[in-house]
Amino acid sequence: MAQSMMLYWGSGSPPCWRVMIALEEKMLQGYKHKHLSFDKNEHKCEEVKALNPRVQLPTFKHGDIVVNESFAACLYLESAFKSQGSRLIPDDPAEQALVYQRMFETNNLQQKMSFYEWYVPEEERHESTLKRNKESLITELKLWEGYLEKMGKGSYLAGKNFTMADVVCFPVIAYFPRLHCPRERCPRLMEYYEMLKDRRSIKASWPLEWLETPEGPDTFKNL
Amino acid sequence: MAQSMMLYWGSGSPPCWRVMIALEEKMLQGYKHKHLSFDKNEHKCEEVKALNPRVQLPTFKHGDIVVNESFAACLYLESAFKSQGSRLIPDDPAEQALVYQRMFETNNLQQKMSFYEWYVPEEERHESTLKRNKESLITELKLWEGYLEKMGKGSYLAGKNFTMADVVCFPVIAYFPRLHCPRERCPRLMEYYEMLKDRRSIKASWPLEWLETPEGPDTFKNL
């Protein structure tokens, strides 16, 4: 089954990484894939353009089915291979609701993490915007700290089991230790990161560039 | 069942509106609800704070289950009431993949529609950013035009049937005619809007302010 899958991906992109974790969790090793460099603009190649009008990564194909949005691909894989590998969305309505809730809250964390200065041309930047964005990221981190605190030591994002909430959120959380976020800013998230970083599916899909350069820049040093 | 549900909502908010459409489609009329005014900051009330640490609308509760992210609430309702009312996520893998794909692409349209000038303080605005944002919204509209064009006349966003893709995206699309987007900028989306605006679930949840003031501001006039 995995042989009829093709993933175009870029290293370090949380959307790509989450699809790779989902593939590993669903025991779909052996899928075909092509690593494309964002720096070299390789993701704007004809192969990707033919499958993805947004010309973005991930671009994912299974047989004739193309599903490129990372959340969509993850939900599709869980649904199409429900009984294979890890069960990522539980049947119990209350558990399911929490998994969905944390999955979609991930967009908030990811958006606030994607620091202003990465996307806005230098001449359009303002100190006041930077300050506001930094405060908003700190508030966001506090929320997640609270969730983990409430759930208790050793918990995953949506309870006692690893779920789709972890699949989609871990690649975002992993940026905080990598970019030197002070441990005291989010001790629970750091514990959570330590607990998950050696999980088989996560280790198997670890960003190539992070293997080559384990130390990231210190973007979050003063957070 | 609907009696044990409570929705806190604000008028005209696409995230609130989509949850209301989902409730209507799943035949959950009779749910309790409270309309809160964003203008009067009513959504920052204690009731909402107690259920939603983000202090945002929608805030939704079903029995003891709290699920506030709009996509999460929609998926939860479909799953918990799968055989009731409209079937919003099909079983067929290819159809399902397309529903998920268009659902999550909606975030792009919504983000690009949320015009820069609405959220950025005046002194931090730049003509160059406005220009870039406008171009990016036009490119986004072209994508959706292409999707509808390819699908053929009278189609919904993910095919011949009304699905969750329509539930989550219609409230965003409805802003284009309301804010005077020129018809020629997105003729297919305008046809789609006309086809859906009188659908029972959509009419029943139509924004209160839009009923009171059918004519919106001309924000998109020069798009």
CSV table of C-alpha atoms in Angstrom, one decimal:
chain,number,residue,atom,x,y,z
A,1,MET,CA,0.0,0.0,0.0
A,2,ALA,CA,2.8,2.4,1.0
A,3,GLN,CA,4.4,1.7,-2.4
A,4,SER,CA,1.6,3.7,-4.1
A,5,MET,CA,2.3,6.8,-2.0
A,6,MET,CA,4.5,9.7,-2.9
A,7,LEU,CA,5.5,12.5,-0.5
A,8,TYR,CA,7.4,15.6,-1.6
A,9,TRP,CA,8.8,17.2,1.5
A,10,GLY,CA,11.1,19.8,2.9
A,11,SER,CA,13.3,19.3,5.9
A,12,GLY,CA,12.2,21.0,9.2
A,13,SER,CA,8.8,22.1,7.9
A,14,PRO,CA,6.3,21.3,10.6
A,15,PRO,CA,3.5,20.5,8.0
A,16,CYS,CA,5.8,18.1,6.3
A,17,TRP,CA,7.1,16.5,9.5
A,18,ARG,CA,3.6,15.9,10.8
A,19,VAL,CA,2.6,13.9,7.7
A,20,MET,CA,5.8,11.9,8.0
A,21,ILE,CA,5.0,11.1,11.7
A,22,ALA,CA,1.5,10.0,10.7
A,23,LEU,CA,2.9,7.8,7.9
A,24,GLU,CA,5.3,6.2,10.5
A,25,GLU,CA,2.5,5.7,13.1
A,26,LYS,CA,0.3,4.1,10.6
A,27,MET,CA,3.1,1.7,9.6
A,28,LEU,CA,3.3,3.0,6.1
A,29,GLN,CA,7.1,2.8,5.9
A,30,GLY,CA,8.3,2.3,2.3
A,31,TYR,CA,6.3,5.1,0.9
A,32,LYS,CA,8.1,6.9,-2.0
A,33,HIS,CA,9.4,10.3,-1.3
A,34,LYS,CA,11.5,13.2,-2.6
A,35,HIS,CA,13.4,15.6,-0.4
A,36,LEU,CA,13.4,19.1,-1.8
A,37,SER,CA,15.4,22.0,-0.6
A,38,PHE,CA,13.5,25.2,0.3
A,39,ASP,CA,16.8,27.2,0.2
A,40,LYS,CA,17.4,26.1,-3.4
A,41,ASN,CA,13.7,26.7,-4.3
A,42,GLU,CA,13.5,23.0,-5.4
A,43,HIS,CA,9.9,22.8,-4.1
A,44,LYS,CA,8.8,25.0,-7.0
A,45,CYS,CA,9.6,22.2,-9.4
A,46,GLU,CA,7.2,21.0,-12.2
A,47,GLU,CA,6.4,17.7,-10.3
A,48,VAL,CA,5.1,19.7,-7.4
A,49,LYS,CA,3.3,22.2,-9.6
A,50,ALA,CA,1.5,19.4,-11.4
A,51,LEU,CA,0.0,18.1,-8.1
A,52,ASN,CA,-0.3,21.2,-6.0
A,53,PRO,CA,-1.6,24.5,-7.3
A,54,ARG,CA,-0.2,26.2,-4.2
A,55,VAL,CA,3.3,24.9,-5.1
A,56,GLN,CA,4.0,24.1,-1.4
A,57,LEU,CA,5.3,21.2,0.6
A,58,PRO,CA,4.1,18.8,1.7
A,59,THR,CA,2.6,17.5,-1.5
A,60,PHE,CA,1.2,14.1,-1.0
A,61,LYS,CA,-0.3,11.5,-3.4
A,62,HIS,CA,-1.7,8.1,-2.7
A,63,GLY,CA,-2.7,6.3,-5.9
A,64,ASP,CA,-4.9,8.9,-7.7
A,65,ILE,CA,-5.7,10.7,-4.5
A,66,VAL,CA,-3.9,14.0,-3.9
A,67,VAL,CA,-4.1,15.6,-0.5
A,68,ASN,CA,-1.6,18.4,0.3
A,69,GLU,CA,-2.8,20.2,3.3
A,70,SER,CA,-1.0,18.6,6.2
A,71,PHE,CA,-4.0,18.3,8.5
A,72,ALA,CA,-6.0,16.9,5.6
A,73,ALA,CA,-3.3,14.3,4.8
A,74,CYS,CA,-3.1,13.3,8.5
A,75,LEU,CA,-6.9,12.8,8.9
A,76,TYR,CA,-7.0,11.0,5.5
A,77,LEU,CA,-4.3,8.5,6.6
A,78,GLU,CA,-6.0,7.8,9.9
A,79,SER,CA,-9.3,7.2,8.2
A,80,ALA,CA,-8.0,5.1,5.3
A,81,PHE,CA,-5.8,3.0,7.6
A,82,LYS,CA,-7.9,3.1,10.8
A,83,SER,CA,-7.0,-0.4,12.1
A,84,GLN,CA,-3.3,-0.2,11.0
A,85,GLY,CA,-0.6,0.9,13.4
A,86,SER,CA,-1.4,3.5,16.1
A,87,ARG,CA,-5.0,4.5,16.6
A,88,LEU,CA,-4.6,8.3,16.4
A,89,ILE,CA,-8.3,9.4,16.9
A,90,PRO,CA,-10.1,7.6,19.7
A,91,ASP,CA,-13.7,6.5,19.5
A,92,ASP,CA,-14.8,7.9,22.8
A,93,PRO,CA,-16.6,11.2,22.1
A,94,ALA,CA,-15.0,13.1,25.0
A,95,GLU,CA,-11.5,11.9,24.2
A,96,GLN,CA,-12.1,12.6,20.5
A,97,ALA,CA,-13.3,16.2,21.2
A,98,LEU,CA,-10.0,16.9,23.1
A,99,VAL,CA,-7.9,15.5,20.4
A,100,TYR,CA,-9.6,17.7,17.8
A,101,GLN,CA,-9.4,20.7,20.1
A,102,ARG,CA,-5.7,20.4,20.7
A,103,MET,CA,-5.1,19.6,17.0
A,104,PHE,CA,-6.6,22.8,15.8
A,105,GLU,CA,-5.2,24.9,18.6
A,106,THR,CA,-1.8,23.9,17.2
A,107,ASN,CA,-2.5,26.5,14.4
A,108,ASN,CA,-2.3,29.2,17.1
A,109,LEU,CA,1.0,28.0,18.4
A,110,GLN,CA,2.5,27.6,15.0
A,111,GLN,CA,1.3,31.0,13.8
A,112,LYS,CA,2.6,32.8,16.9
A,113,MET,CA,5.9,30.9,16.7
A,114,SER,CA,6.4,32.0,13.0
A,115,PHE,CA,8.1,35.1,14.1
A,116,TYR,CA,7.2,38.3,12.4
A,117,GLU,CA,10.8,39.0,11.3
A,118,TRP,CA,10.9,35.8,9.3
A,119,TYR,CA,8.3,37.0,6.8
A,120,VAL,CA,8.1,40.7,6.8
A,121,PRO,CA,10.6,42.7,4.7
A,122,GLU,CA,13.0,44.6,7.0
A,123,GLU,CA,11.8,48.1,6.0
A,124,GLU,CA,8.2,47.2,7.1
A,125,ARG,CA,9.1,46.0,10.6
A,126,HIS,CA,8.3,47.9,13.8
A,127,GLU,CA,9.6,47.5,17.3
A,128,SER,CA,6.0,47.7,18.6
A,129,THR,CA,4.9,44.8,16.4
A,130,LEU,CA,7.8,42.7,17.5
A,131,LYS,CA,7.0,43.4,21.1
A,132,ARG,CA,3.3,42.6,20.7
A,133,ASN,CA,4.2,39.4,18.8
A,134,LYS,CA,6.6,38.3,21.5
A,135,GLU,CA,4.0,38.9,24.3
A,136,SER,CA,1.5,37.0,22.3
A,137,LEU,CA,3.8,34.0,21.9
A,138,ILE,CA,4.5,34.0,25.7
A,139,THR,CA,0.8,34.0,26.4
A,140,GLU,CA,0.3,31.1,24.0
A,141,LEU,CA,3.1,29.1,25.7
A,142,LYS,CA,1.4,29.7,29.0
A,143,LEU,CA,-1.8,28.1,27.7
A,144,TRP,CA,0.0,25.0,26.6
A,145,GLU,CA,1.9,24.8,29.9
A,146,GLY,CA,-1.4,24.9,31.7
A,147,TYR,CA,-2.9,22.1,29.5
A,148,LEU,CA,0.1,19.8,30.3
A,149,GLU,CA,0.1,20.8,34.0
A,150,LYS,CA,-3.6,19.9,34.3
A,151,MET,CA,-3.1,16.6,32.5
A,152,GLY,CA,-0.4,15.5,34.9
A,153,LYS,CA,3.2,14.2,34.5
A,154,GLY,CA,3.9,11.9,31.6
A,155,SER,CA,0.7,12.9,29.7
A,156,TYR,CA,0.5,13.4,26.0
A,157,LEU,CA,-1.3,16.5,24.7
A,158,ALA,CA,-4.8,15.0,24.8
A,159,GLY,CA,-4.4,12.5,27.7
A,160,LYS,CA,-2.8,9.2,28.5
A,161,ASN,CA,-2.3,8.1,24.9
A,162,PHE,CA,-0.3,9.4,21.9
A,163,THR,CA,-2.9,10.8,19.4
A,164,MET,CA,-3.2,12.9,16.3
A,165,ALA,CA,-2.9,16.0,18.6
A,166,ASP,CA,0.8,14.9,19.2
A,167,VAL,CA,1.3,14.1,15.6
A,168,VAL,CA,0.4,17.6,14.5
A,169,CYS,CA,1.8,19.6,17.4
A,170,PHE,CA,5.1,17.9,18.2
A,171,PRO,CA,6.9,19.3,15.1
A,172,VAL,CA,5.9,22.8,16.3
A,173,ILE,CA,6.9,22.2,19.9
A,174,ALA,CA,10.3,20.8,18.9
A,175,TYR,CA,11.3,24.3,17.6
A,176,PHE,CA,11.4,25.7,21.2
A,177,PRO,CA,14.3,23.7,22.5
A,178,ARG,CA,16.0,23.9,19.1
A,179,LEU,CA,15.8,27.7,19.0
A,180,HIS,CA,17.1,28.0,22.6
A,181,CYS,CA,13.9,28.9,24.3
A,182,PRO,CA,14.7,29.2,28.0
A,183,ARG,CA,13.6,26.1,29.8
A,184,GLU,CA,11.9,28.1,32.6
A,185,ARG,CA,9.6,29.7,30.0
A,186,CYS,CA,7.9,26.3,29.3
A,187,PRO,CA,9.2,23.6,31.6
A,188,ARG,CA,6.2,21.2,30.9
A,189,LEU,CA,6.6,21.5,27.1
A,190,MET,CA,10.3,20.8,27.5
A,191,GLU,CA,9.5,17.6,29.5
A,192,TYR,CA,7.0,16.7,26.9
A,193,TYR,CA,9.6,17.2,24.2
A,194,GLU,CA,12.1,15.0,26.1
A,195,MET,CA,9.5,12.3,26.5
A,196,LEU,CA,8.7,12.2,22.8
A,197,LYS,CA,11.9,13.0,20.9
A,198,ASP,CA,13.0,9.3,20.9
A,199,ARG,CA,9.6,7.9,19.9
A,200,ARG,CA,10.1,5.6,16.9
A,201,SER,CA,7.9,7.6,14.5
A,202,ILE,CA,9.5,10.9,15.5
A,203,LYS,CA,13.1,9.7,15.4
A,204,ALA,CA,12.5,8.1,12.0
A,205,SER,CA,11.3,11.4,10.6
A,206,TRP,CA,13.7,13.7,12.4
A,207,PRO,CA,14.6,16.7,10.1
A,208,LEU,CA,17.8,16.0,8.1
A,209,GLU,CA,19.2,19.4,8.8
A,210,TRP,CA,18.8,19.0,12.5
A,211,LEU,CA,20.8,15.8,12.3
A,212,GLU,CA,23.5,17.6,10.4
A,213,THR,CA,23.4,20.7,12.7
A,214,PRO,CA,22.0,19.6,16.0
A,215,GLU,CA,22.4,23.2,17.4
A,216,GLY,CA,19.9,25.6,16.0
A,217,PRO,CA,20.1,29.5,16.0
A,218,ASP,CA,19.2,31.2,19.3
A,219,THR,CA,16.0,32.9,18.0
A,220,PHE,CA,14.1,32.3,21.2
A,221,LYS,CA,16.9,33.0,23.6
A,222,ASN,CA,15.3,36.1,25.0
A,223,LEU,CA,11.8,34.8,25.1
B,1,MET,CA,-29.6,15.8,22.8
B,2,ALA,CA,-29.4,19.4,21.5
B,3,GLN,CA,-30.8,20.6,24.9
B,4,SER,CA,-27.5,19.7,26.6
B,5,MET,CA,-25.6,21.9,24.2
B,6,MET,CA,-24.6,25.5,24.7
B,7,LEU,CA,-23.1,27.8,22.1
B,8,TYR,CA,-21.7,31.2,22.8
B,9,TRP,CA,-21.4,33.0,19.5
B,10,GLY,CA,-20.8,36.4,17.9
B,11,SER,CA,-22.6,37.6,14.8
B,12,GLY,CA,-20.7,37.5,11.5
B,13,SER,CA,-17.7,35.5,12.8
B,14,PRO,CA,-17.0,32.8,10.2
B,15,PRO,CA,-15.8,30.4,13.0
B,16,CYS,CA,-19.1,30.9,14.9
B,17,TRP,CA,-21.2,30.7,11.7
B,18,ARG,CA,-19.7,27.4,10.6
B,19,VAL,CA,-20.5,25.7,13.9
B,20,MET,CA,-24.1,27.0,13.6
B,21,ILE,CA,-24.4,25.6,10.1
B,22,ALA,CA,-23.0,22.2,11.3
B,23,LEU,CA,-25.6,22.2,14.1
B,24,GLU,CA,-28.4,22.9,11.7
B,25,GLU,CA,-27.1,20.3,9.2
B,26,LYS,CA,-27.0,17.6,12.0
B,27,MET,CA,-30.6,18.5,12.9
B,28,LEU,CA,-29.5,19.8,16.3
B,29,GLN,CA,-32.0,22.7,16.4
B,30,GLY,CA,-33.0,23.6,20.0
B,31,TYR,CA,-29.4,23.9,21.3
B,32,LYS,CA,-29.0,26.6,23.9
B,33,HIS,CA,-27.1,29.6,22.8
B,34,LYS,CA,-26.1,33.1,23.8
B,35,HIS,CA,-25.3,35.9,21.3
B,36,LEU,CA,-22.5,38.1,22.5
B,37,SER,CA,-21.5,41.4,21.0
B,38,PHE,CA,-17.8,41.7,19.9
B,39,ASP,CA,-18.2,45.5,19.7
B,40,LYS,CA,-19.3,45.7,23.4
B,41,ASN,CA,-16.6,43.2,24.4
B,42,GLU,CA,-19.3,40.9,25.7
B,43,HIS,CA,-17.4,37.8,24.6
B,44,LYS,CA,-14.9,38.5,27.4
B,45,CYS,CA,-17.4,37.6,30.0
B,46,GLU,CA,-16.9,35.2,32.9
B,47,GLU,CA,-19.1,32.5,31.4
B,48,VAL,CA,-16.8,32.3,28.3
B,49,LYS,CA,-13.6,32.6,30.4
B,50,ALA,CA,-14.7,29.6,32.5
B,51,LEU,CA,-15.0,27.4,29.4
B,52,ASN,CA,-12.4,28.9,27.0
B,53,PRO,CA,-8.9,30.0,28.2
B,54,ARG,CA,-8.5,31.8,24.8
B,55,VAL,CA,-11.7,33.9,25.7
B,56,GLN,CA,-12.9,33.6,22.1
B,57,LEU,CA,-16.0,32.8,20.2
B,58,PRO,CA,-17.3,30.2,19.4
B,59,THR,CA,-17.3,28.6,22.8
B,60,PHE,CA,-19.2,25.3,22.6
B,61,LYS,CA,-20.2,22.8,25.2
B,62,HIS,CA,-22.1,19.5,24.9
B,63,GLY,CA,-22.8,18.0,28.3
B,64,ASP,CA,-19.3,18.0,29.9
B,65,ILE,CA,-17.5,18.1,26.6
B,66,VAL,CA,-16.0,21.5,25.7
B,67,VAL,CA,-14.7,22.0,22.2
B,68,ASN,CA,-14.1,25.6,21.1
B,69,GLU,CA,-12.0,25.5,18.0
B,70,SER,CA,-14.5,25.8,15.1
B,71,PHE,CA,-13.0,23.0,13.0
B,72,ALA,CA,-12.8,20.8,16.0
B,73,ALA,CA,-16.5,21.4,16.9
B,74,CYS,CA,-17.6,20.7,13.4
B,75,LEU,CA,-15.6,17.4,13.2
B,76,TYR,CA,-16.9,16.4,16.7
B,77,LEU,CA,-20.5,17.0,15.7
B,78,GLU,CA,-20.2,15.0,12.5
B,79,SER,CA,-18.6,12.1,14.4
B,80,ALA,CA,-20.9,12.2,17.4
B,81,PHE,CA,-24.1,12.4,15.2
B,82,LYS,CA,-22.8,10.6,12.1
B,83,SER,CA,-26.1,9.1,11.1
B,84,GLN,CA,-28.2,12.1,12.0
B,85,GLY,CA,-29.1,14.9,9.4
B,86,SER,CA,-26.7,15.5,6.5
B,87,ARG,CA,-23.7,13.2,6.1
B,88,LEU,CA,-20.9,15.8,6.0
B,89,ILE,CA,-17.8,13.6,5.6
B,90,PRO,CA,-18.3,10.8,3.0
B,91,ASP,CA,-16.9,7.3,3.4
B,92,ASP,CA,-15.3,7.0,0.0
B,93,PRO,CA,-11.6,7.6,0.5
B,94,ALA,CA,-11.1,9.8,-2.6
B,95,GLU,CA,-14.2,11.9,-1.8
B,96,GLN,CA,-13.1,12.2,1.8
B,97,ALA,CA,-9.6,13.3,0.9
B,98,LEU,CA,-11.1,16.2,-1.2
B,99,VAL,CA,-13.4,17.2,1.6
B,100,TYR,CA,-10.5,17.4,4.0
B,101,GLN,CA,-8.3,19.2,1.5
B,102,ARG,CA,-10.8,22.0,0.8
B,103,MET,CA,-11.7,22.2,4.5
B,104,PHE,CA,-8.2,23.1,5.5
B,105,GLU,CA,-7.5,25.2,2.4
B,106,THR,CA,-10.2,27.4,3.8
B,107,ASN,CA,-7.7,28.7,6.4
B,108,ASN,CA,-5.7,30.2,3.5
B,109,LEU,CA,-8.7,32.0,2.1
B,110,GLN,CA,-9.8,33.2,5.6
B,111,GLN,CA,-6.3,34.4,6.5
B,112,LYS,CA,-5.9,36.3,3.2
B,113,MET,CA,-9.4,37.8,3.5
B,114,SER,CA,-8.7,39.1,7.0
B,115,PHE,CA,-7.3,42.3,5.6
B,116,TYR,CA,-4.1,43.6,7.0
B,117,GLU,CA,-5.6,47.0,7.9
B,118,TRP,CA,-8.1,45.4,10.2
B,119,TYR,CA,-5.6,44.1,12.7
B,120,VAL,CA,-2.4,46.2,12.3
B,121,PRO,CA,-2.3,49.6,14.2
B,122,GLU,CA,-2.4,52.5,11.7
B,123,GLU,CA,1.1,53.7,12.5
B,124,GLU,CA,2.6,50.2,11.6
B,125,ARG,CA,1.0,50.0,8.2
B,126,HIS,CA,2.8,50.2,4.9
B,127,GLU,CA,1.5,50.7,1.3
B,128,SER,CA,3.8,47.9,0.2
B,129,THR,CA,2.3,45.4,2.6
B,130,LEU,CA,-1.2,46.4,1.6
B,131,LYS,CA,-0.3,45.9,-2.1
B,132,ARG,CA,1.3,42.5,-1.4
B,133,ASN,CA,-1.7,41.4,0.7
B,134,LYS,CA,-4.1,42.4,-2.0
B,135,GLU,CA,-2.2,40.5,-4.7
B,136,SER,CA,-2.1,37.5,-2.5
B,137,LEU,CA,-5.8,37.6,-1.9
B,138,ILE,CA,-6.4,37.9,-5.7
B,139,THR,CA,-4.2,34.8,-6.3
B,140,GLU,CA,-6.1,32.9,-3.7
B,141,LEU,CA,-9.4,33.8,-5.3
B,142,LYS,CA,-8.2,32.5,-8.6
B,143,LEU,CA,-7.3,29.2,-7.0
B,144,TRP,CA,-10.9,28.7,-5.8
B,145,GLU,CA,-12.3,29.9,-9.1
B,146,GLY,CA,-10.3,27.2,-10.7
B,147,TYR,CA,-11.5,24.5,-8.3
B,148,LEU,CA,-15.2,25.4,-9.0
B,149,GLU,CA,-14.5,25.7,-12.7
B,150,LYS,CA,-13.0,22.2,-12.8
B,151,MET,CA,-15.8,20.7,-10.8
B,152,GLY,CA,-18.5,22.0,-13.2
B,153,LYS,CA,-21.6,24.1,-12.9
B,154,GLY,CA,-23.8,23.5,-9.8
B,155,SER,CA,-21.1,21.8,-7.9
B,156,TYR,CA,-20.3,22.2,-4.2
B,157,LEU,CA,-16.7,22.7,-3.1
B,158,ALA,CA,-15.9,19.0,-2.9
B,159,GLY,CA,-18.2,17.6,-5.6
B,160,LYS,CA,-21.8,16.9,-6.2
B,161,ASN,CA,-22.8,16.9,-2.6
B,162,PHE,CA,-22.9,19.4,0.2
B,163,THR,CA,-20.1,18.5,2.7
B,164,MET,CA,-18.1,19.7,5.6
B,165,ALA,CA,-16.0,21.7,3.1
B,166,ASP,CA,-19.0,23.9,2.4
B,167,VAL,CA,-19.9,24.1,6.1
B,168,VAL,CA,-16.5,25.6,7.0
B,169,CYS,CA,-15.9,27.7,3.8
B,170,PHE,CA,-19.3,29.2,3.0
B,171,PRO,CA,-19.1,31.7,5.9
B,172,VAL,CA,-15.8,33.0,4.5
B,173,ILE,CA,-17.0,33.1,0.9
B,174,ALA,CA,-20.1,35.0,1.9
B,175,TYR,CA,-17.9,38.0,2.8
B,176,PHE,CA,-17.0,38.6,-0.8
B,177,PRO,CA,-20.4,39.7,-2.1
B,178,ARG,CA,-21.2,41.4,1.2
B,179,LEU,CA,-18.0,43.5,1.0
B,180,HIS,CA,-18.7,44.4,-2.6
B,181,CYS,CA,-16.1,42.3,-4.3
B,182,PRO,CA,-16.5,42.9,-8.1
B,183,ARG,CA,-18.4,39.9,-9.6
B,184,GLU,CA,-15.9,39.5,-12.4
B,185,ARG,CA,-13.1,38.9,-9.9
B,186,CYS,CA,-14.7,35.6,-8.8
B,187,PRO,CA,-17.8,34.7,-10.9
B,188,ARG,CA,-17.8,31.1,-9.9
B,189,LEU,CA,-17.6,31.9,-6.2
B,190,MET,CA,-20.5,34.3,-6.7
B,191,GLU,CA,-22.6,31.6,-8.4
B,192,TYR,CA,-21.7,29.2,-5.6
B,193,TYR,CA,-22.8,31.8,-3.1
B,194,GLU,CA,-26.1,32.4,-4.9
B,195,MET,CA,-26.7,28.6,-4.9
B,196,LEU,CA,-26.1,28.2,-1.2
B,197,LYS,CA,-27.4,31.4,0.4
B,198,ASP,CA,-30.9,30.1,0.7
B,199,ARG,CA,-30.1,26.6,1.9
B,200,ARG,CA,-32.0,25.9,5.1
B,201,SER,CA,-29.0,25.5,7.4
B,202,ILE,CA,-27.4,28.7,6.1
B,203,LYS,CA,-30.5,30.8,6.1
B,204,ALA,CA,-31.3,29.7,9.7
B,205,SER,CA,-27.9,30.8,10.9
B,206,TRP,CA,-27.5,34.0,8.8
B,207,PRO,CA,-25.6,36.7,10.7
B,208,LEU,CA,-28.0,38.9,12.7
B,209,GLU,CA,-26.2,42.1,11.7
B,210,TRP,CA,-26.5,41.1,8.0
B,211,LEU,CA,-30.2,40.8,8.4
B,212,GLU,CA,-30.4,44.2,10.0
B,213,THR,CA,-28.0,45.8,7.6
B,214,PRO,CA,-28.0,43.8,4.3
B,215,GLU,CA,-25.6,46.1,2.7
B,216,GLY,CA,-22.0,45.8,4.0
B,217,PRO,CA,-19.1,48.2,3.7
B,218,ASP,CA,-17.3,48.3,0.3
B,219,THR,CA,-14.0,47.0,1.6
B,220,PHE,CA,-13.4,44.7,-1.5
B,221,LYS,CA,-14.7,47.3,-4.1
B,222,ASN,CA,-11.2,47.7,-5.7
B,223,LEU,CA,-10.1,44.1,-5.5
